[in-house]
C-alpha positions as YAML, in Angstrom:
chain: A
units: angstrom
residues:
- id: 1
  name: UNK
  ca: [16.62, -5.41, 9.60]
- id: 2
  name: UNK
  ca: [19.61, -6.79, 11.56]
- id: 3
  name: UNK
  ca: [22.16, -4.25, 12.80]
- id: 4
  name: UNK
  ca: [25.17, -3.77, 10.55]
- id: 5
  name: UNK
  ca: [27.53, -5.34, 13.08]
- id: 6
  name: UNK
  ca: [25.39, -8.50, 13.36]
- id: 7
  name: UNK
  ca: [26.50, -10.92, 10.67]
- id: 8
  name: UNK
  ca: [24.28, -13.65, 9.27]
- id: 9
  name: UNK
  ca: [26.17, -16.28, 11.30]
- id: 10
  name: UNK
  ca: [25.84, -14.26, 14.49]
- id: 11
  name: UNK
  ca: [22.14, -13.70, 13.86]
- id: 12
  name: UNK
  ca: [21.67, -17.44, 13.25]
- id: 13
  name: UNK
  ca: [23.50, -18.26, 16.50]
- id: 14
  name: UNK
  ca: [21.23, -15.88, 18.40]
- id: 15
  name: UNK
  ca: [18.15, -17.55, 16.92]
- id: 16
  name: UNK
  ca: [19.45, -21.01, 17.87]
- id: 17
  name: UNK
  ca: [20.14, -19.85, 21.44]
- id: 18
  name: UNK
  ca: [16.67, -18.36, 21.73]
- id: 19
  name: UNK
  ca: [15.10, -21.58, 20.44]
- id: 20
  name: UNK
  ca: [17.08, -23.64, 22.97]
- id: 21
  name: UNK
  ca: [15.83, -21.47, 25.83]
- id: 22
  name: UNK
  ca: [12.22, -21.48, 24.65]
- id: 23
  name: UNK
  ca: [12.09, -25.26, 24.31]
- id: 24
  name: UNK
  ca: [12.66, -25.47, 28.08]
- id: 25
  name: UNK
  ca: [9.62, -23.31, 28.75]
- id: 26
  name: UNK
  ca: [6.15, -24.78, 29.19]
- id: 27
  name: UNK
  ca: [3.83, -22.72, 27.01]
- id: 28
  name: UNK
  ca: [0.12, -23.14, 27.62]
- id: 29
  name: UNK
  ca: [-1.12, -19.56, 27.53]
- id: 30
  name: UNK
  ca: [-2.72, -18.68, 24.17]
- id: 31
  name: UNK
  ca: [-1.40, -15.11, 24.23]
- id: 32
  name: UNK
  ca: [2.14, -16.36, 24.82]
- id: 33
  name: UNK
  ca: [1.75, -18.91, 22.02]
- id: 34
  name: UNK
  ca: [0.61, -16.18, 19.66]
- id: 35
  name: UNK
  ca: [3.57, -14.01, 20.65]
- id: 36
  name: UNK
  ca: [5.99, -16.86, 19.98]
- id: 37
  name: UNK
  ca: [4.42, -17.49, 16.58]
- id: 38
  name: UNK
  ca: [4.74, -13.83, 15.58]
- id: 39
  name: UNK
  ca: [8.30, -13.80, 16.88]
- id: 40
  name: UNK
  ca: [9.14, -16.86, 14.76]
- id: 41
  name: UNK
  ca: [7.60, -15.26, 11.67]
- id: 42
  name: UNK
  ca: [9.62, -12.07, 12.26]
- id: 43
  name: UNK
  ca: [12.83, -14.07, 12.57]
- id: 44
  name: UNK
  ca: [12.00, -15.90, 9.35]
- id: 45
  name: UNK
  ca: [11.72, -12.53, 7.62]
- id: 46
  name: UNK
  ca: [15.17, -11.57, 8.94]
- id: 47
  name: UNK
  ca: [16.53, -14.79, 7.47]
- id: 48
  name: UNK
  ca: [14.99, -14.07, 4.08]
- id: 49
  name: UNK
  ca: [17.77, -12.40, 2.14]
- id: 50
  name: UNK
  ca: [15.79, -11.80, -1.05]
- id: 51
  name: UNK
  ca: [13.14, -9.68, 0.67]
- id: 52
  name: UNK
  ca: [15.70, -7.56, 2.53]
- id: 53
  name: UNK
  ca: [17.76, -7.01, -0.61]
- id: 54
  name: UNK
  ca: [14.72, -5.32, -2.11]
- id: 55
  name: UNK
  ca: [15.29, -2.39, 0.25]
- id: 56
  name: UNK
  ca: [18.80, -1.77, -1.06]
- id: 57
  name: UNK
  ca: [18.87, 0.39, -4.19]
- id: 58
  name: UNK
  ca: [22.61, 0.09, -4.82]
- id: 59
  name: UNK
  ca: [22.04, -2.04, -7.91]
- id: 60
  name: UNK
  ca: [19.53, 0.39, -9.45]
- id: 61
  name: UNK
  ca: [20.80, 2.82, -12.06]
- id: 62
  name: UNK
  ca: [20.73, 6.57, -11.37]
- id: 63
  name: UNK
  ca: [18.40, 6.87, -14.37]
- id: 64
  name: UNK
  ca: [15.86, 4.51, -12.78]
- id: 65
  name: UNK
  ca: [15.98, 6.33, -9.45]
- id: 66
  name: UNK
  ca: [15.53, 9.65, -11.26]
- id: 67
  name: UNK
  ca: [12.61, 8.20, -13.24]
- id: 68
  name: UNK
  ca: [10.79, 7.39, -10.00]
- id: 69
  name: UNK
  ca: [11.96, 10.59, -8.32]
- id: 70
  name: UNK
  ca: [14.89, 10.84, -5.94]
- id: 71
  name: UNK
  ca: [12.74, 11.52, -2.87]
- id: 72
  name: UNK
  ca: [11.16, 9.39, -0.15]
- id: 73
  name: UNK
  ca: [7.96, 8.69, -2.06]
- id: 74
  name: UNK
  ca: [9.71, 7.95, -5.34]
- id: 75
  name: UNK
  ca: [12.20, 5.61, -3.69]
- id: 76
  name: UNK
  ca: [9.36, 3.94, -1.78]
- id: 77
  name: UNK
  ca: [7.55, 3.18, -5.05]
- id: 78
  name: UNK
  ca: [10.77, 1.79, -6.51]
- id: 79
  name: UNK
  ca: [11.21, -0.44, -3.46]
- id: 80
  name: UNK
  ca: [7.58, -1.53, -3.91]
- id: 81
  name: UNK
  ca: [8.43, -2.82, -7.38]
- id: 82
  name: UNK
  ca: [11.48, -4.62, -5.99]
- id: 83
  name: UNK
  ca: [9.39, -6.21, -3.22]
- id: 84
  name: UNK
  ca: [6.88, -7.46, -5.80]
- id: 85
  name: UNK
  ca: [9.78, -8.98, -7.74]
- id: 86
  name: UNK
  ca: [11.00, -10.66, -4.53]
- id: 87
  name: UNK
  ca: [7.60, -12.32, -4.10]
- id: 88
  name: UNK
  ca: [6.14, -10.16, -1.33]
- id: 89
  name: UNK
  ca: [2.36, -10.53, -1.53]
- id: 90
  name: UNK
  ca: [1.21, -7.19, -0.08]
- id: 91
  name: UNK
  ca: [3.04, -3.87, -0.25]
- id: 92
  name: UNK
  ca: [1.79, -0.54, 1.13]
- id: 93
  name: UNK
  ca: [3.38, 2.75, 0.08]
- id: 94
  name: UNK
  ca: [2.22, 5.69, 2.23]
- id: 95
  name: UNK
  ca: [2.72, 9.28, 1.15]
- id: 96
  name: UNK
  ca: [6.23, 10.28, 2.21]
- id: 97
  name: UNK
  ca: [7.90, 13.25, 0.59]
- id: 98
  name: UNK
  ca: [8.87, 15.68, 3.32]
- id: 99
  name: UNK
  ca: [7.79, 13.42, 6.19]
- id: 100
  name: UNK
  ca: [4.64, 15.14, 7.55]
- id: 101
  name: UNK
  ca: [5.70, 18.70, 6.82]
- id: 102
  name: UNK
  ca: [3.62, 18.76, 3.65]
- id: 103
  name: UNK
  ca: [0.79, 16.37, 2.99]
- id: 104
  name: UNK
  ca: [-2.53, 16.24, 1.17]
- id: 105
  name: UNK
  ca: [-4.47, 17.70, 4.10]
- id: 106
  name: UNK
  ca: [-4.66, 21.02, 2.25]
- id: 107
  name: UNK
  ca: [-6.94, 23.15, 4.42]
- id: 108
  name: UNK
  ca: [-5.08, 26.23, 3.22]
- id: 109
  name: UNK
  ca: [-3.06, 27.26, 0.17]
- id: 110
  name: UNK
  ca: [-4.45, 24.24, -1.66]
- id: 111
  name: UNK
  ca: [-3.73, 25.04, -5.29]
- id: 112
  name: UNK
  ca: [-0.04, 26.08, -5.12]
- id: 113
  name: UNK
  ca: [0.70, 23.11, -2.84]
- id: 114
  name: UNK
  ca: [-0.96, 20.66, -5.21]
- id: 115
  name: UNK
  ca: [0.62, 22.16, -8.33]
- id: 116
  name: UNK
  ca: [4.15, 22.78, -7.07]
- id: 117
  name: UNK
  ca: [4.80, 20.24, -4.30]
- id: 118
  name: UNK
  ca: [2.35, 17.37, -4.00]
- id: 119
  name: UNK
  ca: [1.20, 16.22, -7.42]
- id: 120
  name: UNK
  ca: [4.49, 16.29, -9.42]
- id: 121
  name: UNK
  ca: [6.31, 13.62, -7.35]
- id: 122
  name: UNK
  ca: [3.16, 11.47, -7.12]
- id: 123
  name: UNK
  ca: [2.59, 11.64, -10.88]
- id: 124
  name: UNK
  ca: [6.23, 10.82, -11.58]
- id: 125
  name: UNK
  ca: [6.49, 7.88, -9.16]
- id: 126
  name: UNK
  ca: [3.09, 6.35, -9.88]
- id: 127
  name: UNK
  ca: [3.56, 6.43, -13.64]
- id: 128
  name: UNK
  ca: [7.07, 5.00, -13.29]
- id: 129
  name: UNK
  ca: [5.77, 2.17, -11.11]
- id: 130
  name: UNK
  ca: [3.09, 1.19, -13.64]
- id: 131
  name: UNK
  ca: [5.50, 1.42, -16.58]
- id: 132
  name: UNK
  ca: [8.14, -0.59, -14.73]
- id: 133
  name: UNK
  ca: [5.69, -3.33, -13.72]
- id: 134
  name: UNK
  ca: [4.39, -3.47, -17.28]
- id: 135
  name: UNK
  ca: [7.87, -3.71, -18.83]
- id: 136
  name: UNK
  ca: [8.78, -6.53, -16.44]
- id: 137
  name: UNK
  ca: [5.50, -8.35, -17.19]
- id: 138
  name: UNK
  ca: [4.46, -8.07, -13.55]
- id: 139
  name: UNK
  ca: [1.43, -5.82, -13.98]
- id: 140
  name: UNK
  ca: [-1.05, -8.53, -15.10]
- id: 141
  name: UNK
  ca: [-0.56, -10.35, -11.79]
- id: 142
  name: UNK
  ca: [-0.10, -7.28, -9.60]
- id: 143
  name: UNK
  ca: [-3.05, -5.11, -8.54]
- id: 144
  name: UNK
  ca: [-2.06, -1.50, -7.87]
- id: 145
  name: UNK
  ca: [-4.53, 0.58, -5.86]
- id: 146
  name: UNK
  ca: [-4.05, 4.32, -5.40]
- id: 147
  name: UNK
  ca: [-6.51, 5.75, -2.94]
- id: 148
  name: UNK
  ca: [-7.03, 7.97, 0.08]
- id: 149
  name: UNK
  ca: [-9.63, 8.06, 2.83]
- id: 150
  name: UNK
  ca: [-11.85, 10.90, 1.59]
- id: 151
  name: UNK
  ca: [-12.08, 13.74, -0.90]
- id: 152
  name: UNK
  ca: [-11.93, 17.50, -0.57]
- id: 153
  name: UNK
  ca: [-14.77, 20.00, -0.40]
- id: 154
  name: UNK
  ca: [-16.07, 21.27, -3.75]
- id: 155
  name: UNK
  ca: [-15.93, 24.83, -2.43]
- id: 156
  name: UNK
  ca: [-12.73, 26.62, -1.47]
- id: 157
  name: UNK
  ca: [-12.64, 27.92, 2.12]
- id: 158
  name: UNK
  ca: [-11.49, 31.31, 3.36]
- id: 159
  name: UNK
  ca: [-7.88, 30.16, 3.61]
- id: 160
  name: UNK
  ca: [-7.73, 29.19, -0.06]
- id: 161
  name: UNK
  ca: [-7.95, 25.55, 1.00]
- id: 162
  name: UNK
  ca: [-10.29, 22.61, 0.67]
- id: 163
  name: UNK
  ca: [-11.55, 20.73, 3.71]
- id: 164
  name: UNK
  ca: [-12.53, 17.10, 4.34]
- id: 165
  name: UNK
  ca: [-15.29, 15.74, 2.11]
- id: 166
  name: UNK
  ca: [-16.59, 12.20, 2.38]
- id: 167
  name: UNK
  ca: [-19.38, 12.39, -0.20]
- id: 168
  name: UNK
  ca: [-17.23, 11.78, -3.27]
- id: 169
  name: UNK
  ca: [-13.61, 11.04, -4.16]
- id: 170
  name: UNK
  ca: [-11.68, 9.20, -6.81]
- id: 171
  name: UNK
  ca: [-9.42, 6.16, -6.70]
- id: 172
  name: UNK
  ca: [-7.26, 4.34, -9.25]
- id: 173
  name: UNK
  ca: [-6.94, 0.61, -9.89]
- id: 174
  name: UNK
  ca: [-4.42, -0.82, -12.36]
- id: 175
  name: UNK
  ca: [-3.17, -4.26, -13.25]
- id: 176
  name: UNK
  ca: [-4.45, -7.46, -11.66]
- id: 177
  name: UNK
  ca: [-6.93, -8.08, -14.45]
- id: 178
  name: UNK
  ca: [-8.32, -4.52, -14.51]
- id: 179
  name: UNK
  ca: [-8.97, -3.28, -18.05]
- id: 180
  name: UNK
  ca: [-7.00, -0.08, -18.53]
- id: 181
  name: UNK
  ca: [-8.16, 3.22, -19.95]
- id: 182
  name: UNK
  ca: [-11.62, 3.34, -18.38]
- id: 183
  name: UNK
  ca: [-13.37, 5.72, -16.02]
- id: 184
  name: UNK
  ca: [-16.15, 4.28, -13.87]
- id: 185
  name: UNK
  ca: [-18.65, 6.55, -12.18]
- id: 186
  name: UNK
  ca: [-19.24, 10.27, -12.37]
- id: 187
  name: UNK
  ca: [-19.89, 13.12, -9.96]
- id: 188
  name: UNK
  ca: [-21.81, 16.33, -10.52]
- id: 189
  name: UNK
  ca: [-20.04, 19.23, -12.20]
- id: 190
  name: UNK
  ca: [-18.52, 20.54, -8.96]
- id: 191
  name: UNK
  ca: [-17.40, 17.16, -7.59]
- id: 192
  name: UNK
  ca: [-19.91, 17.33, -4.76]
- id: 193
  name: UNK
  ca: [-21.99, 14.15, -5.03]
- id: 194
  name: UNK
  ca: [-22.04, 11.04, -7.22]
- id: 195
  name: UNK
  ca: [-24.54, 11.09, -10.06]
- id: 196
  name: UNK
  ca: [-23.61, 7.98, -12.04]
- id: 197
  name: UNK
  ca: [-22.44, 4.51, -10.89]
- id: 198
  name: UNK
  ca: [-21.42, 5.42, -7.34]
- id: 199
  name: UNK
  ca: [-19.08, 2.91, -5.69]
- id: 200
  name: UNK
  ca: [-19.32, 2.52, -1.93]
- id: 201
  name: UNK
  ca: [-16.07, 2.03, -0.01]
- id: 202
  name: UNK
  ca: [-17.13, -1.54, 0.79]
- id: 203
  name: UNK
  ca: [-17.61, -2.22, -2.94]
- id: 204
  name: UNK
  ca: [-14.15, -0.80, -3.65]
- id: 205
  name: UNK
  ca: [-12.65, -3.19, -1.10]
- id: 206
  name: UNK
  ca: [-14.73, -6.06, -2.50]
- id: 207
  name: UNK
  ca: [-13.34, -5.27, -5.97]
- id: 208
  name: UNK
  ca: [-9.80, -5.59, -4.63]
- id: 209
  name: UNK
  ca: [-10.66, -8.92, -3.00]
- id: 210
  name: UNK
  ca: [-12.27, -10.05, -6.26]
- id: 211
  name: UNK
  ca: [-9.00, -9.36, -8.09]
- id: 212
  name: UNK
  ca: [-7.21, -11.44, -5.46]
- id: 213
  name: UNK
  ca: [-9.63, -14.32, -5.92]
- id: 214
  name: UNK
  ca: [-11.76, -13.87, -2.79]
- id: 215
  name: UNK
  ca: [-15.56, -13.72, -2.79]
- id: 216
  name: UNK
  ca: [-18.39, -13.62, -0.27]
- id: 217
  name: UNK
  ca: [-17.49, -17.06, 1.06]
- id: 218
  name: UNK
  ca: [-13.99, -15.92, 2.14]
- id: 219
  name: UNK
  ca: [-13.72, -15.83, 5.90]
- id: 220
  name: UNK
  ca: [-11.27, -15.61, 8.77]
- id: 221
  name: UNK
  ca: [-11.73, -17.18, 12.19]
- id: 222
  name: UNK
  ca: [-10.95, -15.18, 15.33]
- id: 223
  name: UNK
  ca: [-9.30, -16.53, 18.48]
- id: 224
  name: UNK
  ca: [-12.70, -17.56, 19.89]
- id: 225
  name: UNK
  ca: [-13.48, -19.66, 16.83]
- id: 226
  name: UNK
  ca: [-16.07, -17.30, 15.34]
- id: 227
  name: UNK
  ca: [-16.03, -16.89, 11.54]
- id: 228
  name: UNK
  ca: [-15.97, -13.43, 9.99]
- id: 229
  name: UNK
  ca: [-16.74, -13.00, 6.32]
- id: 230
  name: UNK
  ca: [-14.26, -10.46, 4.99]
- id: 231
  name: UNK
  ca: [-16.08, -9.35, 1.82]
- id: 232
  name: UNK
  ca: [-18.98, -7.08, 2.71]
- id: 233
  name: UNK
  ca: [-19.60, -5.23, -0.56]
- id: 234
  name: UNK
  ca: [-20.19, -6.08, -4.21]
- id: 235
  name: UNK
  ca: [-17.21, -6.08, -6.61]
- id: 236
  name: UNK
  ca: [-17.41, -3.90, -9.71]
- id: 237
  name: UNK
  ca: [-16.89, -6.79, -12.11]
- id: 238
  name: UNK
  ca: [-17.26, -4.62, -15.24]
- id: 239
  name: UNK
  ca: [-13.78, -3.22, -14.52]
- id: 240
  name: UNK
  ca: [-12.22, -6.55, -15.40]
- id: 241
  name: UNK
  ca: [-11.57, -8.14, -18.75]
...
């Protein structure tokens, strides 16, 4: 975001000056060309007022901010809704509540942390985001994915915590054509291993791509000209409809 003392006119003048200098340079190196392209895209973002206005919450009511939660994660989810409204195609909201002081890596004191610190702001902000998108008729065309990178051990360790566990964990998908109110898959009674309709991580990603309209024929081409097919798994198509 431009510095406060740099007005729109001053920023535009800087961009024009940079363009005038760069037109005098002979650019044949592919790495330099890529850098200039990324630089141009970044400057276009700076010139896009609607996207930047999404980060300013001055026009949101105190009630709306309180509904999401007046903390870093709650405000981030509110900004996510505003970015969607501004037409941004991909928004990522990481966990941010007390920076990295408290996070979901609960190797000790797991249950009080989850009950008193971690889950309440997540539940508040996530539910507010879905309700807000629904009320603004944005949810049907917006896929919301809530997920982490692994689960937690079924057994509690000696520090009253739960360690890393890759065998089973849960995710949430909402909107984007997903039929609400359904649970897909099941683990054993202690949450140790899948016992019914397991979904591999690649299938989870393929399901997201399916919602976005991409199938097995979707590919990207690297700088050497080689194609890479981006969908490796099988989408869970029964979630839709």
